[in-house]
PDB file of C-alpha atoms and ligand atoms in Angstrom:
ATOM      1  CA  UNK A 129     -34.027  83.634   6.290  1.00 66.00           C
ATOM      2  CA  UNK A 130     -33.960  87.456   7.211  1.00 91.00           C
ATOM      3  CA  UNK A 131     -31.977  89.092   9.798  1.00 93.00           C
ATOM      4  CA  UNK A 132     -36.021  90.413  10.843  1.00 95.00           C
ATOM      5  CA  UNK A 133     -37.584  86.735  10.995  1.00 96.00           C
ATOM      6  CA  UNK A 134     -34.855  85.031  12.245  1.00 97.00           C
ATOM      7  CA  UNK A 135     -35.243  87.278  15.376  1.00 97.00           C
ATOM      8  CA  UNK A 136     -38.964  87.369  14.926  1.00 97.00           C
ATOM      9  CA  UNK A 137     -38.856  82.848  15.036  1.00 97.00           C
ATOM     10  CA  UNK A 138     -36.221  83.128  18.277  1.00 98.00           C
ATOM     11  CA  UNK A 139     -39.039  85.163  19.930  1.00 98.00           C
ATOM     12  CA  UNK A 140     -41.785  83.100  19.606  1.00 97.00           C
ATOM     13  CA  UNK A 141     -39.992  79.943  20.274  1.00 98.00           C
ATOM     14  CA  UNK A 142     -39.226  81.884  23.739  1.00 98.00           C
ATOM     15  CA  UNK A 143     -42.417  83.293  24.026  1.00 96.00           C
ATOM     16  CA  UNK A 144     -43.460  79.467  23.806  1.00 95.00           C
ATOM     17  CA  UNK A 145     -41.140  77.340  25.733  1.00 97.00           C
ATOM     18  CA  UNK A 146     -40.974  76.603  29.008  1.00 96.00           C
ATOM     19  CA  UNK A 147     -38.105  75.304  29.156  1.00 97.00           C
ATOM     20  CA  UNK A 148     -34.958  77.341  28.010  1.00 98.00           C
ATOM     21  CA  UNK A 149     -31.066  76.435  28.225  1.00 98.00           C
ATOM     22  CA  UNK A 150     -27.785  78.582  27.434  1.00 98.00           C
ATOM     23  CA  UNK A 151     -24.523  77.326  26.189  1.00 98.00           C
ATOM     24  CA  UNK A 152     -22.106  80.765  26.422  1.00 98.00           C
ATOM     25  CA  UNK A 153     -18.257  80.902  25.972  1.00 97.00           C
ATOM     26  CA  UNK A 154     -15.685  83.371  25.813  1.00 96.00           C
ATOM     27  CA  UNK A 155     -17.283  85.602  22.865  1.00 97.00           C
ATOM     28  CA  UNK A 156     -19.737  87.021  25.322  1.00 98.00           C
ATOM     29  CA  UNK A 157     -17.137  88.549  27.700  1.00 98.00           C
ATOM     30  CA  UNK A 158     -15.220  89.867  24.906  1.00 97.00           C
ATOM     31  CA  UNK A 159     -17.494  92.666  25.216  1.00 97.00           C
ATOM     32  CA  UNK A 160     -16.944  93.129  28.639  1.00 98.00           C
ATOM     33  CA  UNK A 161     -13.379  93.649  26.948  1.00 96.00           C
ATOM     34  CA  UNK A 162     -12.078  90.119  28.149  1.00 94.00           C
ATOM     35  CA  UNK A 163      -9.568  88.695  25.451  1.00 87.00           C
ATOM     36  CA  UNK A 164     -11.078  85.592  23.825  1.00 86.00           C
ATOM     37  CA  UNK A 165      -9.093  82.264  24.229  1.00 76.00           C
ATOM     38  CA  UNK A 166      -8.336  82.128  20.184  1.00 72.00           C
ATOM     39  CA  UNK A 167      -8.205  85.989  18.977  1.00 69.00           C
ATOM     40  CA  UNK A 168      -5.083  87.542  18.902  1.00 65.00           C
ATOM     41  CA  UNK A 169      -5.076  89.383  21.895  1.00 66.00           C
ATOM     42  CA  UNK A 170      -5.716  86.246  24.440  1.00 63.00           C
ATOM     43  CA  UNK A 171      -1.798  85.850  23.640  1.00 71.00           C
ATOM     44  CA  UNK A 172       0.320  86.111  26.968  1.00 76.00           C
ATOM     45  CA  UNK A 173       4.046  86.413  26.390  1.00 76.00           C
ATOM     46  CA  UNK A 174       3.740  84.470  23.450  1.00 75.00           C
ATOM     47  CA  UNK A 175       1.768  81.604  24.524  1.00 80.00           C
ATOM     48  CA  UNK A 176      -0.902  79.794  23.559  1.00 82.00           C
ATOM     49  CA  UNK A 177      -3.469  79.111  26.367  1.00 81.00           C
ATOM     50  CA  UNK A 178      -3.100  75.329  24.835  1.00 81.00           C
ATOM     51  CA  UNK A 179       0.207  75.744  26.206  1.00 87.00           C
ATOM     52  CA  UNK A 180      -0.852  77.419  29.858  1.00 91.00           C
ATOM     53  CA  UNK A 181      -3.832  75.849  30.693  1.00 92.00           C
ATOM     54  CA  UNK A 182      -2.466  71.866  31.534  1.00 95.00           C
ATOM     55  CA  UNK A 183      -1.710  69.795  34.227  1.00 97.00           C
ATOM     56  CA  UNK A 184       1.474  69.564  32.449  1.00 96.00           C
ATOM     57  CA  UNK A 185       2.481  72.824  32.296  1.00 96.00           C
ATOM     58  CA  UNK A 186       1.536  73.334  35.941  1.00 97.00           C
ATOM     59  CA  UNK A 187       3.518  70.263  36.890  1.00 97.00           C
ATOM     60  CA  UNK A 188       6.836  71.927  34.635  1.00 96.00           C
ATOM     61  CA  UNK A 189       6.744  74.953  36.075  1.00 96.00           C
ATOM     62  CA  UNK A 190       3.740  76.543  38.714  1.00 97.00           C
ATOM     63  CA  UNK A 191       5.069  79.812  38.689  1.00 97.00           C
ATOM     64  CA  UNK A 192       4.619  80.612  35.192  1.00 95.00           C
ATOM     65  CA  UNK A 193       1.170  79.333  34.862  1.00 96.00           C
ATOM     66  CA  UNK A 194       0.287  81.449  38.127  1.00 97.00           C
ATOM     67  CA  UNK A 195       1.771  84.385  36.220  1.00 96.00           C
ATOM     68  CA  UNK A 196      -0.529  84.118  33.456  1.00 93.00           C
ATOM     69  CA  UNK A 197      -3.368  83.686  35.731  1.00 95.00           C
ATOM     70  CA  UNK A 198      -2.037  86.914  37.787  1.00 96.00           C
ATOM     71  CA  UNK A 199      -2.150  88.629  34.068  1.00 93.00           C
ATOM     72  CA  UNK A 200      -5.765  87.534  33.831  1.00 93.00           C
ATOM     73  CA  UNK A 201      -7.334  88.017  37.257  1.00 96.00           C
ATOM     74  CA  UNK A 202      -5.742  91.500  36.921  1.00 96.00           C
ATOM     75  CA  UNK A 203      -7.201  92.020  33.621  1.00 94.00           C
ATOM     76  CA  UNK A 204     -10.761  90.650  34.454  1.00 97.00           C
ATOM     77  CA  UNK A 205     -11.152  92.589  37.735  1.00 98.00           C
ATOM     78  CA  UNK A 206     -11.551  95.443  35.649  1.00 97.00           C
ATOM     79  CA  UNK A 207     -14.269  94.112  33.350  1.00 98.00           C
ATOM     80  CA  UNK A 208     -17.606  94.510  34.009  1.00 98.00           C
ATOM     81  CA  UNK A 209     -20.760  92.261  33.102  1.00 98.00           C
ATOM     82  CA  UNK A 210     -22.168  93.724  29.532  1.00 98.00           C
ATOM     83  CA  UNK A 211     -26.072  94.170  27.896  1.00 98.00           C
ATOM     84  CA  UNK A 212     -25.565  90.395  27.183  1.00 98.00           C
ATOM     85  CA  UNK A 213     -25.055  88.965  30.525  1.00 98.00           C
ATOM     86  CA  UNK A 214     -27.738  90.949  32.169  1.00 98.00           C
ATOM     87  CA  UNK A 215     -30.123  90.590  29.152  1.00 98.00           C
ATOM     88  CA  UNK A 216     -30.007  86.424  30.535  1.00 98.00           C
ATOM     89  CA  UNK A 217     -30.109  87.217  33.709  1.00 98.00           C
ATOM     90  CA  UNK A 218     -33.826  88.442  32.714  1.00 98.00           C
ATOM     91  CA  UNK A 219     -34.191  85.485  30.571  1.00 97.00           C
ATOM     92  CA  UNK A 220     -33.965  83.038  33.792  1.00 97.00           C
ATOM     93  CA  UNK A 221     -36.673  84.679  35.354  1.00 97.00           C
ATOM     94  CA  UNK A 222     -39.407  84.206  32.559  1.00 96.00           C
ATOM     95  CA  UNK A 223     -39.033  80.519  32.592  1.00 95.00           C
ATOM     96  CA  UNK A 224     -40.020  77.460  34.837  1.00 90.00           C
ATOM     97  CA  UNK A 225     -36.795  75.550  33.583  1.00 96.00           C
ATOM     98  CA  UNK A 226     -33.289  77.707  32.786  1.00 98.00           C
ATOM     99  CA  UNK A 227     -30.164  76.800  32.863  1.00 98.00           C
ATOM    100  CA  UNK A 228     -27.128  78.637  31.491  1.00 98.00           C
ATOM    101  CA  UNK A 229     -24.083  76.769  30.841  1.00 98.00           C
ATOM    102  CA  UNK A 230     -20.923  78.677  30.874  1.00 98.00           C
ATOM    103  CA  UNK A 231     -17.120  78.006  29.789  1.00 97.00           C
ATOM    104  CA  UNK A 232     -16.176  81.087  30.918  1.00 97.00           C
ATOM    105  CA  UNK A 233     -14.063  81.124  34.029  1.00 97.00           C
ATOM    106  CA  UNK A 234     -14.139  84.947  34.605  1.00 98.00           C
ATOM    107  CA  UNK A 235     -17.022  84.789  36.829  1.00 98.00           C
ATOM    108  CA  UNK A 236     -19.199  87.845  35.005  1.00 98.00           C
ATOM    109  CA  UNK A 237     -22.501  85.836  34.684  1.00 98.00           C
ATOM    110  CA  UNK A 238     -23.018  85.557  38.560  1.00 98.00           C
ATOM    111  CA  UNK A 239     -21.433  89.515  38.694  1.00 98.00           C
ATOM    112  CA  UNK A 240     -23.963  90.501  36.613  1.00 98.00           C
ATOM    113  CA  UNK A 241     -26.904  88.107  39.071  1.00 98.00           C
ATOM    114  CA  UNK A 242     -27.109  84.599  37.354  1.00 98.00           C
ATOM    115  CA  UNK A 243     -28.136  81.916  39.363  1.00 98.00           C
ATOM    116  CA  UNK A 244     -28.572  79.145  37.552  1.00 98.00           C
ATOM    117  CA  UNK A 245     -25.859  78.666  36.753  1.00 98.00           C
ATOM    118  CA  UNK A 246     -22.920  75.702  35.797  1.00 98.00           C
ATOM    119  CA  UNK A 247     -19.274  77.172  35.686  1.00 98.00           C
ATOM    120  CA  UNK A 248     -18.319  74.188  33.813  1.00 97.00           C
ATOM    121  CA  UNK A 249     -14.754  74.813  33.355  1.00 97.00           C
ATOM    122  CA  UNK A 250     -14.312  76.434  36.768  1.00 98.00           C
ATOM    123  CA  UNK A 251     -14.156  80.032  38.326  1.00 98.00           C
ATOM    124  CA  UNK A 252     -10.663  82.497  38.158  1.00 98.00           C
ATOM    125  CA  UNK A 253     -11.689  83.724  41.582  1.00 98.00           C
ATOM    126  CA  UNK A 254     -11.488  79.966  42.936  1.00 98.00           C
ATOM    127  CA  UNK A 255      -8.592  78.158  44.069  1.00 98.00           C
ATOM    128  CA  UNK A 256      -7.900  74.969  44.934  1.00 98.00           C
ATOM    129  CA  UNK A 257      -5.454  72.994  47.085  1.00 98.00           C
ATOM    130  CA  UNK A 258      -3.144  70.276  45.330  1.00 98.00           C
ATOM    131  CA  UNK A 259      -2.909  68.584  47.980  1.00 98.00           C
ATOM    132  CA  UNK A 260      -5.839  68.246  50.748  1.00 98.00           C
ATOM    133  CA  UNK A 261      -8.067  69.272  47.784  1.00 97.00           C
ATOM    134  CA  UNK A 262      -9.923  72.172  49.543  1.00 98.00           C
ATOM    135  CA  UNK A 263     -11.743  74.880  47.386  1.00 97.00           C
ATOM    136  CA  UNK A 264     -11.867  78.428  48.660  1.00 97.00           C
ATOM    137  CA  UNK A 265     -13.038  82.016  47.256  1.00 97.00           C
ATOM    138  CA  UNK A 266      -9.692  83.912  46.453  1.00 98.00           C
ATOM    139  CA  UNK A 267      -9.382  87.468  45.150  1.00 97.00           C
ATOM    140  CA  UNK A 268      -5.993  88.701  45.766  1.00 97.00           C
ATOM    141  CA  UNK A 269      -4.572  90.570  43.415  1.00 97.00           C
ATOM    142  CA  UNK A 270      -1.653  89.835  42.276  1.00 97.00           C
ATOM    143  CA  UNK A 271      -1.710  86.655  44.149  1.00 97.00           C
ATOM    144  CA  UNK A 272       1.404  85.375  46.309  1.00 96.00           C
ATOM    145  CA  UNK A 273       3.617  82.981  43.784  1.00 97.00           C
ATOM    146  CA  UNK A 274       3.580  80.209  44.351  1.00 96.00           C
ATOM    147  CA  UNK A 275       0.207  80.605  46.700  1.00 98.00           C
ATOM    148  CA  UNK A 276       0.204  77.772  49.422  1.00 98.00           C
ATOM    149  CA  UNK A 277      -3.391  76.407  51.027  1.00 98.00           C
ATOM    150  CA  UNK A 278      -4.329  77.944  54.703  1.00 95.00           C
ATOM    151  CA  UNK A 279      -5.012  74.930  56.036  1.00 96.00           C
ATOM    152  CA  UNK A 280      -2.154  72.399  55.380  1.00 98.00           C
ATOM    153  CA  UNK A 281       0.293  74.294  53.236  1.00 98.00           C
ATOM    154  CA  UNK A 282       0.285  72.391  50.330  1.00 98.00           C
ATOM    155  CA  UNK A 283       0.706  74.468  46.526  1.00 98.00           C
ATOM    156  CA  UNK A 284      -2.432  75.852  45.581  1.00 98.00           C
ATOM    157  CA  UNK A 285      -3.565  76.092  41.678  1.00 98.00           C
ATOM    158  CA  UNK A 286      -6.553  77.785  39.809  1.00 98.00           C
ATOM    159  CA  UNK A 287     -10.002  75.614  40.513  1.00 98.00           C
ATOM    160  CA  UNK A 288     -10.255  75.622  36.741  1.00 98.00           C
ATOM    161  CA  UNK A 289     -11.053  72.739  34.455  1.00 97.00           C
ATOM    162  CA  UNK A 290      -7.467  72.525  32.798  1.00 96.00           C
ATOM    163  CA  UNK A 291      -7.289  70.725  28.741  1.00 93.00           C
ATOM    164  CA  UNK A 292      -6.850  67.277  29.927  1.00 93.00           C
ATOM    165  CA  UNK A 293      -9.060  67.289  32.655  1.00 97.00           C
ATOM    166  CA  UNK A 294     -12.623  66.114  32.715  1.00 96.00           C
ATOM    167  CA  UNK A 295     -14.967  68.128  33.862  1.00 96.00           C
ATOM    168  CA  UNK A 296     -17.568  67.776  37.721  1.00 96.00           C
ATOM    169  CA  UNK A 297     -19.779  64.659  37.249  1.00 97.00           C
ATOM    170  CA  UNK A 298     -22.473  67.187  38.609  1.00 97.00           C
ATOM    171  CA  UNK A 299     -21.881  70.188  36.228  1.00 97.00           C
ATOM    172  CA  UNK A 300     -21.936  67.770  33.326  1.00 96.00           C
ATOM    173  CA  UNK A 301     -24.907  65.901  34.580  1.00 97.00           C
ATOM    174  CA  UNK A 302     -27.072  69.107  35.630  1.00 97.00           C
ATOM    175  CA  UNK A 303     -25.921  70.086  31.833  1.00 98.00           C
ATOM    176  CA  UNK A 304     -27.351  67.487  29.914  1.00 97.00           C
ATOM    177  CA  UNK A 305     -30.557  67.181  31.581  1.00 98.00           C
ATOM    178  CA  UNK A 306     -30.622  70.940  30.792  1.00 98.00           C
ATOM    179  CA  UNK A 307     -29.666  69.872  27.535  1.00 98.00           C
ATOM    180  CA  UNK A 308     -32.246  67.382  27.349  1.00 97.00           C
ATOM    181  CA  UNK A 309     -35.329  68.873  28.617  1.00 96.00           C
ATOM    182  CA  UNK A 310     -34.623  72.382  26.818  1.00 98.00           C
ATOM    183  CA  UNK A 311     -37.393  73.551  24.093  1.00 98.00           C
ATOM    184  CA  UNK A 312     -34.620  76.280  23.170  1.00 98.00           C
ATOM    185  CA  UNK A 313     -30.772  76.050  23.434  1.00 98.00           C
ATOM    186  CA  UNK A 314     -29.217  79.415  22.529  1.00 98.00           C
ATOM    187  CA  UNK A 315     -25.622  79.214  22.108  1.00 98.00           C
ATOM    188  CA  UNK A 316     -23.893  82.010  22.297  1.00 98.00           C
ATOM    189  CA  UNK A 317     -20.192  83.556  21.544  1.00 98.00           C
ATOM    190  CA  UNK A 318     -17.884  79.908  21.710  1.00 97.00           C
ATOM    191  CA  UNK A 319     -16.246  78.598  18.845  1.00 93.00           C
ATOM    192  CA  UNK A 320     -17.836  75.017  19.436  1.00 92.00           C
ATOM    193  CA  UNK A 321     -14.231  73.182  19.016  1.00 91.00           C
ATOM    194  CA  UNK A 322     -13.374  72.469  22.717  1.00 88.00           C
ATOM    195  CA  UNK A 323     -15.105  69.093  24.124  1.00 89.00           C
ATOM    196  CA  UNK A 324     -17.721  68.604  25.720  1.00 91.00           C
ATOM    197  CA  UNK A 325     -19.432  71.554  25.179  1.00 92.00           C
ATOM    198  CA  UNK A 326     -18.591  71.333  21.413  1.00 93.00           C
ATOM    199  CA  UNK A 327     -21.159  68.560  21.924  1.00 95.00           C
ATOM    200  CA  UNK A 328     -23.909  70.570  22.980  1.00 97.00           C
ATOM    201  CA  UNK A 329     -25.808  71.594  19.958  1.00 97.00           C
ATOM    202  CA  UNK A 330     -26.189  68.497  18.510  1.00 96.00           C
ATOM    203  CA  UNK A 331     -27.321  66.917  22.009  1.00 97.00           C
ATOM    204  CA  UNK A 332     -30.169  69.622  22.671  1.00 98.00           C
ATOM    205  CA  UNK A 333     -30.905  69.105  18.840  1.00 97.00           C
ATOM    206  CA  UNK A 334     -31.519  65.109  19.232  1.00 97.00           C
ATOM    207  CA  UNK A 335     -33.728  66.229  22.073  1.00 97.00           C
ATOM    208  CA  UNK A 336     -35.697  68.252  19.630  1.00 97.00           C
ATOM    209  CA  UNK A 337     -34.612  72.094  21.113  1.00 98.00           C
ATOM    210  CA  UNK A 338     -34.856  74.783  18.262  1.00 98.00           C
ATOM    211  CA  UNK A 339     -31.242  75.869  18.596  1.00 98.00           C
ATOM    212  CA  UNK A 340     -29.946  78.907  18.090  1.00 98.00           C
ATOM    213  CA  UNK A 341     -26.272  80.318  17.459  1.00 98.00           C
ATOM    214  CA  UNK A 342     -25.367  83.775  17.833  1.00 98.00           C
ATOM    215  CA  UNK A 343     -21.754  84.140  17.190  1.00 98.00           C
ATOM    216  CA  UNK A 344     -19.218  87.228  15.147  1.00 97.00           C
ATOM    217  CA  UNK A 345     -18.664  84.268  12.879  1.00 96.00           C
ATOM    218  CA  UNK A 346     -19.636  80.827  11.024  1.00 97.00           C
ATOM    219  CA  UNK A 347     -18.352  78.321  13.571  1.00 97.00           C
ATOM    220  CA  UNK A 348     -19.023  74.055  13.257  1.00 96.00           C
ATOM    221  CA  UNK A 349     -22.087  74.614  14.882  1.00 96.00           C
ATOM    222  CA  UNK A 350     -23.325  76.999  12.337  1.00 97.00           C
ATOM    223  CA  UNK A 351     -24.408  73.525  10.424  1.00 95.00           C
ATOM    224  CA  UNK A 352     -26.100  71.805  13.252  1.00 96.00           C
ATOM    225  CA  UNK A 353     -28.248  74.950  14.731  1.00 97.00           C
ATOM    226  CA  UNK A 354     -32.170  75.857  13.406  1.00 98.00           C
ATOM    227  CA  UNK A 355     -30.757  79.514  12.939  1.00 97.00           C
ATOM    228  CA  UNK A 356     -27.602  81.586  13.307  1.00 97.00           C
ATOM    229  CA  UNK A 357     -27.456  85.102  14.334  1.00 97.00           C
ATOM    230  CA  UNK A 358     -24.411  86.810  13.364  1.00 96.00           C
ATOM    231  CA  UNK A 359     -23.570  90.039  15.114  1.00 97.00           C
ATOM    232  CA  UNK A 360     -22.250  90.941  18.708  1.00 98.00           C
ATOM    233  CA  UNK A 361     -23.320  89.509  21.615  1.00 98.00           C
ATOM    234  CA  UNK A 362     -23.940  92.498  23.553  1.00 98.00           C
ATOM    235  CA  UNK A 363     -25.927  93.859  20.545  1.00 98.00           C
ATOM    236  CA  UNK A 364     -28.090  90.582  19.738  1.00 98.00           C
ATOM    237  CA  UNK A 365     -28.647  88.798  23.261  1.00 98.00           C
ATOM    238  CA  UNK A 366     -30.760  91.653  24.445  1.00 98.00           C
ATOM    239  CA  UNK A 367     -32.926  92.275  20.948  1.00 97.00           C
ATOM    240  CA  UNK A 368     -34.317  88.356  21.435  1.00 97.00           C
ATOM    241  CA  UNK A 369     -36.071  89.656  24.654  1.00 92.00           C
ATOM    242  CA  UNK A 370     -38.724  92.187  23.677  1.00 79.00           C
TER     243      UNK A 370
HETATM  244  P1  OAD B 207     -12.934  80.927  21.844  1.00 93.39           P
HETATM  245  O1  OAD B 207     -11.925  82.028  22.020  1.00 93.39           O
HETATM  246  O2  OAD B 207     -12.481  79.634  21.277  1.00 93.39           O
HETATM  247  O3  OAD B 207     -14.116  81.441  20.893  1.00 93.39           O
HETATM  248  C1  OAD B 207     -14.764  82.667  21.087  1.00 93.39           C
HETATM  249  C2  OAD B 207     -15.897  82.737  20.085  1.00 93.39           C
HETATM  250  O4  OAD B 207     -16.605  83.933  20.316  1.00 93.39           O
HETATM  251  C3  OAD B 207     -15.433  82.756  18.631  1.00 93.39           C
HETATM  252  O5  OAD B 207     -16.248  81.852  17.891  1.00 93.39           O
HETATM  253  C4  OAD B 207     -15.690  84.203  18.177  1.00 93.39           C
HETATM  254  O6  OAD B 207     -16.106  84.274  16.822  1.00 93.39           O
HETATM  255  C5  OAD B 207     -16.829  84.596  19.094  1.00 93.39           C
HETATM  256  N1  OAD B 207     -16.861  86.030  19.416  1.00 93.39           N
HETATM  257  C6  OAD B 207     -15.824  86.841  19.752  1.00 93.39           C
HETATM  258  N2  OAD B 207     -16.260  88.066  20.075  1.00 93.39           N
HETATM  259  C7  OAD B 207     -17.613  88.051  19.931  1.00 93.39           C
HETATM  260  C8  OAD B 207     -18.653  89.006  20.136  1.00 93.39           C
HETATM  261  N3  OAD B 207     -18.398  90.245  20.549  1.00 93.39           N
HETATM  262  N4  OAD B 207     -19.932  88.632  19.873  1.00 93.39           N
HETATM  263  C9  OAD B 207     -20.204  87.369  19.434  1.00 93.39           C
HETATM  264  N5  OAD B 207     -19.279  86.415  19.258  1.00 93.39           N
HETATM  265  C10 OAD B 207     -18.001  86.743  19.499  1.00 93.39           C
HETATM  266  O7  OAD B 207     -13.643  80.734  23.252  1.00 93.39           O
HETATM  267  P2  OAD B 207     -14.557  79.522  23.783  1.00 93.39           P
HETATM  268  O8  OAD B 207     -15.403  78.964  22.703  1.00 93.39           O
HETATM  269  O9  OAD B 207     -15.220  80.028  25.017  1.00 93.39           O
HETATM  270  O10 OAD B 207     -11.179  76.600  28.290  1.00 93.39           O
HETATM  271  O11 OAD B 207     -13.443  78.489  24.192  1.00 93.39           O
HETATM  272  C11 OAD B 207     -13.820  77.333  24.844  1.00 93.39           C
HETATM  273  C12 OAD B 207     -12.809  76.974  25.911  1.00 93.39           C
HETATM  274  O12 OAD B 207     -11.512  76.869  25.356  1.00 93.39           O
HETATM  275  C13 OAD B 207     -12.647  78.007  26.994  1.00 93.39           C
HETATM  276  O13 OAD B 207     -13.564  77.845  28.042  1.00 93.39           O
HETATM  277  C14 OAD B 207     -11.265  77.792  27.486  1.00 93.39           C
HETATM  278  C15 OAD B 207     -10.615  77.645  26.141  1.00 93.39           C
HETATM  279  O14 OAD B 207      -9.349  77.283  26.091  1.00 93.39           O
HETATM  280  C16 OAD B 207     -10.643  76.670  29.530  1.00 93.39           C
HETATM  281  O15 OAD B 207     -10.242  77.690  30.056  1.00 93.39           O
HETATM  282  C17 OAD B 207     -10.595  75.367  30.223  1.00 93.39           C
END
């Protein structure tokens, strides 16, 4: 199909549903300027966020994992939310059921005035206790290594859904009734290869949602999806809302 009618289909399905959910992932910050988690530049020092982002590496050695999330919180509290993320901010107000679905932990959906919203794999400004297990806002930058919790002392670490880790019951539950009740799922700027959200498509597809990809490149959901936008997401995410 045509560039032209591909966008011309997206909008009608819109213009028809009434129910409408969002899968995004780190391709839709990257213009905001935020590395990706598989392009070159998401390197820190050499490592692989595969090799950052575990209970295992946390366990080995807190400090270093803190580092990296110094390098990031310091890097992300420069970025702004971009065309994209306040192009579905609109979106959630022209239907009865939205949901948007993020794996991005940089927290630029609810900067930009998302509300419903699942962080699914957590929040960078979040930490959480190791020990007593409480949650709290945290935005110091850099952050005091290795942080300790206010109220009983114990090590703090990032309130982010490590690889490893399953994910809040209620994040994936709200999900897939989102998932399941959609008429279109849009999925937008993820490489679809990290569980469960690699899932996703073929979930909201089952459920009969048209579902759409708009991604730089093919990914594995290219061959599941209705329809597959290449192009940026700043650039495409705001030409589906007329
Ligand atoms: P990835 O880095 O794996 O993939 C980013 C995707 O965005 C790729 O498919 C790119 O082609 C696409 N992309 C990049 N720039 C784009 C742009 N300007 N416009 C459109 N598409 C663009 O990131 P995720 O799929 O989000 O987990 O990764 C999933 C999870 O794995 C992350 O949440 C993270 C990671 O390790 C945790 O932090 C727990």
């Amino acid at each position: 199909m045509q560039r032209e009618r591909i966008i011309r289909e997206i909008r009608t399905r819109l213009a028809t549903a009434r129910g409408v959910t969002v899968l995004t992932g780190a391709g839709i910050s990257a213009d905001s300027g935020v590395p990706t988690f598989r392009g070159a530049d998401g390197l820190w020092r050499n490592f692989r966020a595969e090799d950052l982002a575990t209970p295992e590496a946390f366990a080995r050695d807190p400090c270093v994992v803190w580092e990296w999330y110094n390098w990031r919180r310091e890097l992300i509290a420069t970025k702004s939310p971009n065309p994209a993320h306040y192009a579905l901010v609109d979106l959630e107000k022209r239907f009865e059921r939205f949901w948007l679905i993020t794996q991005n932990v940089d927290g630029l959906h609810g900067a930009a005035g998302s509300q419903k919203l699942s962080e699914i794999h957590g929040n960078i400004w979040k930490v959480r206790c190791t020990r007593c297990g409480r949650v709290d806002e945290n935005r110091e930058l850099p952050i005091a290594i290795p942080p300790s919790c206010a109220a009983c002392g114990g090590l703090l670490r990032p309130h982010i859904v490590w690889f490893g880790e399953a994910l809040a019951t209620e994040d994936l539950n709200r999900s897939y009734e989102a998932l399941g009740r959609c008429e279109v799922l849009l999925i937008i700027g993820t490489s679809g290869i990290v569980y469960p959200a690699a899932s996703f498509a073929p979930v909201a597809k089952a459920a009969g949602a048209f579902v759409v990809e708009i991604n730089l490149d093919a990914t594995p959901n290219t061959q599941v999806v209705d329809v597959s936008l290449q192009g940026r997401t700043k650039d495409v995410v705001p030409e589906l809302l007329p």
